[in-house]
Amino acid sequence: MTWGVNHMNRISRSIASAFVAGGLALGLGACSDVADEAAKQVQEEVDKEVDKQISEEYQVTYEVTGEKVDSIEYNAGGGDASNPKLESVKNPTLPWKKTVTLRGIEAPSVMPLAVDLGDAAGKVSCKIVYKDKTLVEKSGAGAVSAAGCVAVSPIVG
């Protein structure tokens, strides 16, 4: 009879072990499902942020002041971050102001140029404004002066 009791104990332990193993497998599977769902949610948030930084539109206003400015070149929108669409204004009336719509990580930029070979030195200042906040402001003076303003996209910052 002792053999029967030992045999029954081994069977009971085997059954208990099978239940424990099954429970662990189900528990780990549930944890895996939770981890998979969390990873999926994180990826969706990352994708949403990347999409925003690539495609969200925003407006900036370029402002140029000074004397004897010969030309202004600026990012007019319509291009992309690596190949912006630049437009140029020759002999602008100052002060000059232009609002443009840009997209995503596209950098706002405006480059006024003053060339004066006479006695008086040219002076030039530029500013880029986003939602009433100045992103960047620069000034220059001299026979050939440029005050290039380039800012990081406010969508990124």
PDB file of N, CA and C in Angstrom, residues 66-125:
ATOM      1  N   GLY A  66      15.443  98.856 -42.081  1.00  0.00           N
ATOM      2  CA  GLY A  66      16.804  99.306 -42.355  1.00  0.00           C
ATOM      3  C   GLY A  66      16.841 100.380 -43.411  1.00  0.00           C
ATOM      4  N   GLU A  67      18.003 100.510 -44.015  1.00  0.00           N
ATOM      5  CA  GLU A  67      18.233 101.511 -45.055  1.00  0.00           C
ATOM      6  C   GLU A  67      18.924 100.842 -46.235  1.00  0.00           C
ATOM      7  N   LYS A  68      18.538 101.265 -47.413  1.00  0.00           N
ATOM      8  CA  LYS A  68      19.209 100.839 -48.640  1.00  0.00           C
ATOM      9  C   LYS A  68      19.268  99.317 -48.801  1.00  0.00           C
ATOM     10  N   VAL A  69      18.173  98.638 -48.483  1.00  0.00           N
ATOM     11  CA  VAL A  69      18.097  97.188 -48.668  1.00  0.00           C
ATOM     12  C   VAL A  69      17.838  96.907 -50.142  1.00  0.00           C
ATOM     13  N   ASP A  70      18.711  96.142 -50.758  1.00  0.00           N
ATOM     14  CA  ASP A  70      18.605  95.839 -52.188  1.00  0.00           C
ATOM     15  C   ASP A  70      17.686  94.659 -52.478  1.00  0.00           C
ATOM     16  N   SER A  71      17.710  93.675 -51.604  1.00  0.00           N
ATOM     17  CA  SER A  71      16.865  92.499 -51.850  1.00  0.00           C
ATOM     18  C   SER A  71      16.578  91.769 -50.549  1.00  0.00           C
ATOM     19  N   ILE A  72      15.502  91.003 -50.588  1.00  0.00           N
ATOM     20  CA  ILE A  72      15.125  90.142 -49.465  1.00  0.00           C
ATOM     21  C   ILE A  72      14.793  88.776 -50.059  1.00  0.00           C
ATOM     22  N   GLU A  73      15.425  87.753 -49.528  1.00  0.00           N
ATOM     23  CA  GLU A  73      15.114  86.381 -49.929  1.00  0.00           C
ATOM     24  C   GLU A  73      14.522  85.681 -48.707  1.00  0.00           C
ATOM     25  N   TYR A  74      13.448  84.913 -48.916  1.00  0.00           N
ATOM     26  CA  TYR A  74      12.779  84.293 -47.775  1.00  0.00           C
ATOM     27  C   TYR A  74      12.163  82.951 -48.157  1.00  0.00           C
ATOM     28  N   ASN A  75      11.979  82.108 -47.145  1.00  0.00           N
ATOM     29  CA  ASN A  75      11.298  80.826 -47.334  1.00  0.00           C
ATOM     30  C   ASN A  75       9.812  81.131 -47.435  1.00  0.00           C
ATOM     31  N   ALA A  76       9.249  80.884 -48.619  1.00  0.00           N
ATOM     32  CA  ALA A  76       7.857  81.240 -48.887  1.00  0.00           C
ATOM     33  C   ALA A  76       6.880  80.105 -48.609  1.00  0.00           C
ATOM     34  N   GLY A  77       7.379  78.944 -48.201  1.00  0.00           N
ATOM     35  CA  GLY A  77       6.505  77.785 -48.019  1.00  0.00           C
ATOM     36  C   GLY A  77       6.318  77.083 -49.350  1.00  0.00           C
ATOM     37  N   GLY A  78       5.767  75.904 -49.309  1.00  0.00           N
ATOM     38  CA  GLY A  78       5.528  75.162 -50.540  1.00  0.00           C
ATOM     39  C   GLY A  78       6.641  74.199 -50.876  1.00  0.00           C
ATOM     40  N   GLY A  79       7.783  74.325 -50.235  1.00  0.00           N
ATOM     41  CA  GLY A  79       8.855  73.360 -50.432  1.00  0.00           C
ATOM     42  C   GLY A  79       8.824  72.354 -49.293  1.00  0.00           C
ATOM     43  N   ASP A  80       9.989  71.877 -48.920  1.00  0.00           N
ATOM     44  CA  ASP A  80      10.079  71.031 -47.733  1.00  0.00           C
ATOM     45  C   ASP A  80      11.345  71.404 -46.973  1.00  0.00           C
ATOM     46  N   ALA A  81      11.597  70.704 -45.874  1.00  0.00           N
ATOM     47  CA  ALA A  81      12.704  71.076 -45.002  1.00  0.00           C
ATOM     48  C   ALA A  81      14.054  71.021 -45.713  1.00  0.00           C
ATOM     49  N   SER A  82      14.251  70.053 -46.599  1.00  0.00           N
ATOM     50  CA  SER A  82      15.542  69.923 -47.263  1.00  0.00           C
ATOM     51  C   SER A  82      15.627  70.727 -48.559  1.00  0.00           C
ATOM     52  N   ASN A  83      14.501  71.188 -49.069  1.00  0.00           N
ATOM     53  CA  ASN A  83      14.486  71.951 -50.316  1.00  0.00           C
ATOM     54  C   ASN A  83      13.400  73.029 -50.242  1.00  0.00           C
ATOM     55  N   PRO A  84      13.649  74.088 -49.439  1.00  0.00           N
ATOM     56  CA  PRO A  84      12.620  75.119 -49.275  1.00  0.00           C
ATOM     57  C   PRO A  84      12.399  75.922 -50.554  1.00  0.00           C
ATOM     58  N   LYS A  85      11.178  76.405 -50.717  1.00  0.00           N
ATOM     59  CA  LYS A  85      10.848  77.264 -51.857  1.00  0.00           C
ATOM     60  C   LYS A  85      11.189  78.698 -51.448  1.00  0.00           C
ATOM     61  N   LEU A  86      12.254  79.226 -52.024  1.00  0.00           N
ATOM     62  CA  LEU A  86      12.685  80.581 -51.702  1.00  0.00           C
ATOM     63  C   LEU A  86      12.134  81.556 -52.729  1.00  0.00           C
ATOM     64  N   GLU A  87      11.701  82.710 -52.231  1.00  0.00           N
ATOM     65  CA  GLU A  87      11.262  83.795 -53.108  1.00  0.00           C
ATOM     66  C   GLU A  87      12.115  85.012 -52.797  1.00  0.00           C
ATOM     67  N   SER A  88      12.153  85.935 -53.739  1.00  0.00           N
ATOM     68  CA  SER A  88      12.996  87.107 -53.600  1.00  0.00           C
ATOM     69  C   SER A  88      12.212  88.370 -53.947  1.00  0.00           C
ATOM     70  N   VAL A  89      12.511  89.440 -53.222  1.00  0.00           N
ATOM     71  CA  VAL A  89      11.924  90.753 -53.488  1.00  0.00           C
ATOM     72  C   VAL A  89      13.092  91.700 -53.750  1.00  0.00           C
ATOM     73  N   LYS A  90      13.084  92.365 -54.899  1.00  0.00           N
ATOM     74  CA  LYS A  90      14.144  93.325 -55.247  1.00  0.00           C
ATOM     75  C   LYS A  90      13.693  94.741 -54.886  1.00  0.00           C
ATOM     76  N   ASN A  91      14.599  95.526 -54.344  1.00  0.00           N
ATOM     77  CA  ASN A  91      14.338  96.918 -53.956  1.00  0.00           C
ATOM     78  C   ASN A  91      13.030  97.062 -53.171  1.00  0.00           C
ATOM     79  N   PRO A  92      12.915  96.378 -52.038  1.00  0.00           N
ATOM     80  CA  PRO A  92      11.665  96.422 -51.275  1.00  0.00           C
ATOM     81  C   PRO A  92      11.445  97.773 -50.606  1.00  0.00           C
ATOM     82  N   THR A  93      10.184  98.105 -50.420  1.00  0.00           N
ATOM     83  CA  THR A  93       9.825  99.281 -49.639  1.00  0.00           C
ATOM     84  C   THR A  93       9.915  98.885 -48.168  1.00  0.00           C
ATOM     85  N   LEU A  94      10.628  99.701 -47.390  1.00  0.00           N
ATOM     86  CA  LEU A  94      10.828  99.392 -45.970  1.00  0.00           C
ATOM     87  C   LEU A  94       9.967 100.291 -45.099  1.00  0.00           C
ATOM     88  N   PRO A  95       9.513  99.863 -43.963  1.00  0.00           N
ATOM     89  CA  PRO A  95       9.669  98.504 -43.445  1.00  0.00           C
ATOM     90  C   PRO A  95       8.868  97.506 -44.287  1.00  0.00           C
ATOM     91  N   TRP A  96       9.392  96.287 -44.375  1.00  0.00           N
ATOM     92  CA  TRP A  96       8.784  95.223 -45.177  1.00  0.00           C
ATOM     93  C   TRP A  96       8.290  94.137 -44.230  1.00  0.00           C
ATOM     94  N   LYS A  97       7.116  93.602 -44.526  1.00  0.00           N
ATOM     95  CA  LYS A  97       6.526  92.561 -43.679  1.00  0.00           C
ATOM     96  C   LYS A  97       5.819  91.557 -44.578  1.00  0.00           C
ATOM     97  N   LYS A  98       5.977  90.268 -44.271  1.00  0.00           N
ATOM     98  CA  LYS A  98       5.341  89.216 -45.072  1.00  0.00           C
ATOM     99  C   LYS A  98       5.001  88.046 -44.152  1.00  0.00           C
ATOM    100  N   THR A  99       3.732  87.572 -44.221  1.00  0.00           N
ATOM    101  CA  THR A  99       3.307  86.389 -43.473  1.00  0.00           C
ATOM    102  C   THR A  99       3.228  85.218 -44.444  1.00  0.00           C
ATOM    103  N   VAL A 100       3.836  84.101 -44.050  1.00  0.00           N
ATOM    104  CA  VAL A 100       3.853  82.905 -44.894  1.00  0.00           C
ATOM    105  C   VAL A 100       3.390  81.699 -44.084  1.00  0.00           C
ATOM    106  N   THR A 101       2.909  80.693 -44.791  1.00  0.00           N
ATOM    107  CA  THR A 101       2.515  79.430 -44.164  1.00  0.00           C
ATOM    108  C   THR A 101       3.569  78.387 -44.493  1.00  0.00           C
ATOM    109  N   LEU A 102       4.133  77.801 -43.452  1.00  0.00           N
ATOM    110  CA  LEU A 102       5.142  76.754 -43.592  1.00  0.00           C
ATOM    111  C   LEU A 102       4.584  75.458 -43.012  1.00  0.00           C
ATOM    112  N   ARG A 103       5.333  74.364 -43.210  1.00  0.00           N
ATOM    113  CA  ARG A 103       4.826  73.062 -42.783  1.00  0.00           C
ATOM    114  C   ARG A 103       5.900  72.294 -42.014  1.00  0.00           C
ATOM    115  N   GLY A 104       5.470  71.696 -40.902  1.00  0.00           N
ATOM    116  CA  GLY A 104       6.309  70.763 -40.153  1.00  0.00           C
ATOM    117  C   GLY A 104       7.621  71.341 -39.680  1.00  0.00           C
ATOM    118  N   ILE A 105       8.705  70.636 -40.013  1.00  0.00           N
ATOM    119  CA  ILE A 105      10.030  71.042 -39.542  1.00  0.00           C
ATOM    120  C   ILE A 105      10.699  72.056 -40.469  1.00  0.00           C
ATOM    121  N   GLU A 106       9.966  72.524 -41.469  1.00  0.00           N
ATOM    122  CA  GLU A 106      10.501  73.512 -42.406  1.00  0.00           C
ATOM    123  C   GLU A 106      10.916  74.772 -41.637  1.00  0.00           C
ATOM    124  N   ALA A 107      12.166  75.190 -41.807  1.00  0.00           N
ATOM    125  CA  ALA A 107      12.701  76.323 -41.046  1.00  0.00           C
ATOM    126  C   ALA A 107      12.289  77.659 -41.649  1.00  0.00           C
ATOM    127  N   PRO A 108      11.714  78.551 -40.834  1.00  0.00           N
ATOM    128  CA  PRO A 108      11.440  79.897 -41.324  1.00  0.00           C
ATOM    129  C   PRO A 108      12.767  80.645 -41.506  1.00  0.00           C
ATOM    130  N   SER A 109      12.899  81.360 -42.621  1.00  0.00           N
ATOM    131  CA  SER A 109      14.139  82.099 -42.861  1.00  0.00           C
ATOM    132  C   SER A 109      13.878  83.314 -43.747  1.00  0.00           C
ATOM    133  N   VAL A 110      14.586  84.395 -43.433  1.00  0.00           N
ATOM    134  CA  VAL A 110      14.514  85.622 -44.230  1.00  0.00           C
ATOM    135  C   VAL A 110      15.921  86.229 -44.254  1.00  0.00           C
ATOM    136  N   MET A 111      16.390  86.607 -45.458  1.00  0.00           N
ATOM    137  CA  MET A 111      17.733  87.137 -45.620  1.00  0.00           C
ATOM    138  C   MET A 111      17.718  88.445 -46.400  1.00  0.00           C
ATOM    139  N   PRO A 112      17.687  89.585 -45.696  1.00  0.00           N
ATOM    140  CA  PRO A 112      17.787  90.868 -46.393  1.00  0.00           C
ATOM    141  C   PRO A 112      19.256  91.184 -46.689  1.00  0.00           C
ATOM    142  N   LEU A 113      19.490  91.880 -47.786  1.00  0.00           N
ATOM    143  CA  LEU A 113      20.846  92.242 -48.184  1.00  0.00           C
ATOM    144  C   LEU A 113      20.879  93.717 -48.566  1.00  0.00           C
ATOM    145  N   ALA A 114      21.817  94.454 -47.972  1.00  0.00           N
ATOM    146  CA  ALA A 114      22.005  95.872 -48.293  1.00  0.00           C
ATOM    147  C   ALA A 114      23.408  96.045 -48.860  1.00  0.00           C
ATOM    148  N   VAL A 115      23.494  96.594 -50.055  1.00  0.00           N
ATOM    149  CA  VAL A 115      24.787  96.861 -50.688  1.00  0.00           C
ATOM    150  C   VAL A 115      24.837  98.356 -50.983  1.00  0.00           C
ATOM    151  N   ASP A 116      25.788  99.039 -50.375  1.00  0.00           N
ATOM    152  CA  ASP A 116      25.934 100.474 -50.616  1.00  0.00           C
ATOM    153  C   ASP A 116      27.417 100.769 -50.801  1.00  0.00           C
ATOM    154  N   LEU A 117      27.796 101.115 -52.007  1.00  0.00           N
ATOM    155  CA  LEU A 117      29.199 101.390 -52.288  1.00  0.00           C
ATOM    156  C   LEU A 117      29.540 102.865 -52.123  1.00  0.00           C
ATOM    157  N   GLY A 118      28.554 103.660 -51.695  1.00  0.00           N
ATOM    158  CA  GLY A 118      28.777 105.090 -51.475  1.00  0.00           C
ATOM    159  C   GLY A 118      29.315 105.342 -50.081  1.00  0.00           C
ATOM    160  N   ASP A 119      29.164 106.584 -49.633  1.00  0.00           N
ATOM    161  CA  ASP A 119      29.676 106.982 -48.329  1.00  0.00           C
ATOM    162  C   ASP A 119      28.871 106.398 -47.174  1.00  0.00           C
ATOM    163  N   ALA A 120      27.560 106.345 -47.320  1.00  0.00           N
ATOM    164  CA  ALA A 120      26.709 105.880 -46.218  1.00  0.00           C
ATOM    165  C   ALA A 120      26.663 104.356 -46.192  1.00  0.00           C
ATOM    166  N   ALA A 121      26.820 103.821 -45.036  1.00  0.00           N
ATOM    167  CA  ALA A 121      26.774 102.365 -44.880  1.00  0.00           C
ATOM    168  C   ALA A 121      25.322 101.896 -44.803  1.00  0.00           C
ATOM    169  N   GLY A 122      25.075 100.747 -45.369  1.00  0.00           N
ATOM    170  CA  GLY A 122      23.735 100.173 -45.292  1.00  0.00           C
ATOM    171  C   GLY A 122      23.476  99.587 -43.912  1.00  0.00           C
ATOM    172  N   LYS A 123      22.236  99.613 -43.507  1.00  0.00           N
ATOM    173  CA  LYS A 123      21.835  99.020 -42.227  1.00  0.00           C
ATOM    174  C   LYS A 123      20.631  98.141 -42.493  1.00  0.00           C
ATOM    175  N   VAL A 124      20.580  97.017 -41.828  1.00  0.00           N
ATOM    176  CA  VAL A 124      19.469  96.108 -42.048  1.00  0.00           C
ATOM    177  C   VAL A 124      19.208  95.290 -40.782  1.00  0.00           C
ATOM    178  N   SER A 125      17.928  95.044 -40.530  1.00  0.00           N
ATOM    179  CA  SER A 125      17.511  94.189 -39.415  1.00  0.00           C
ATOM    180  C   SER A 125      16.395  93.278 -39.900  1.00  0.00           C
TER     181      SER A 125
END
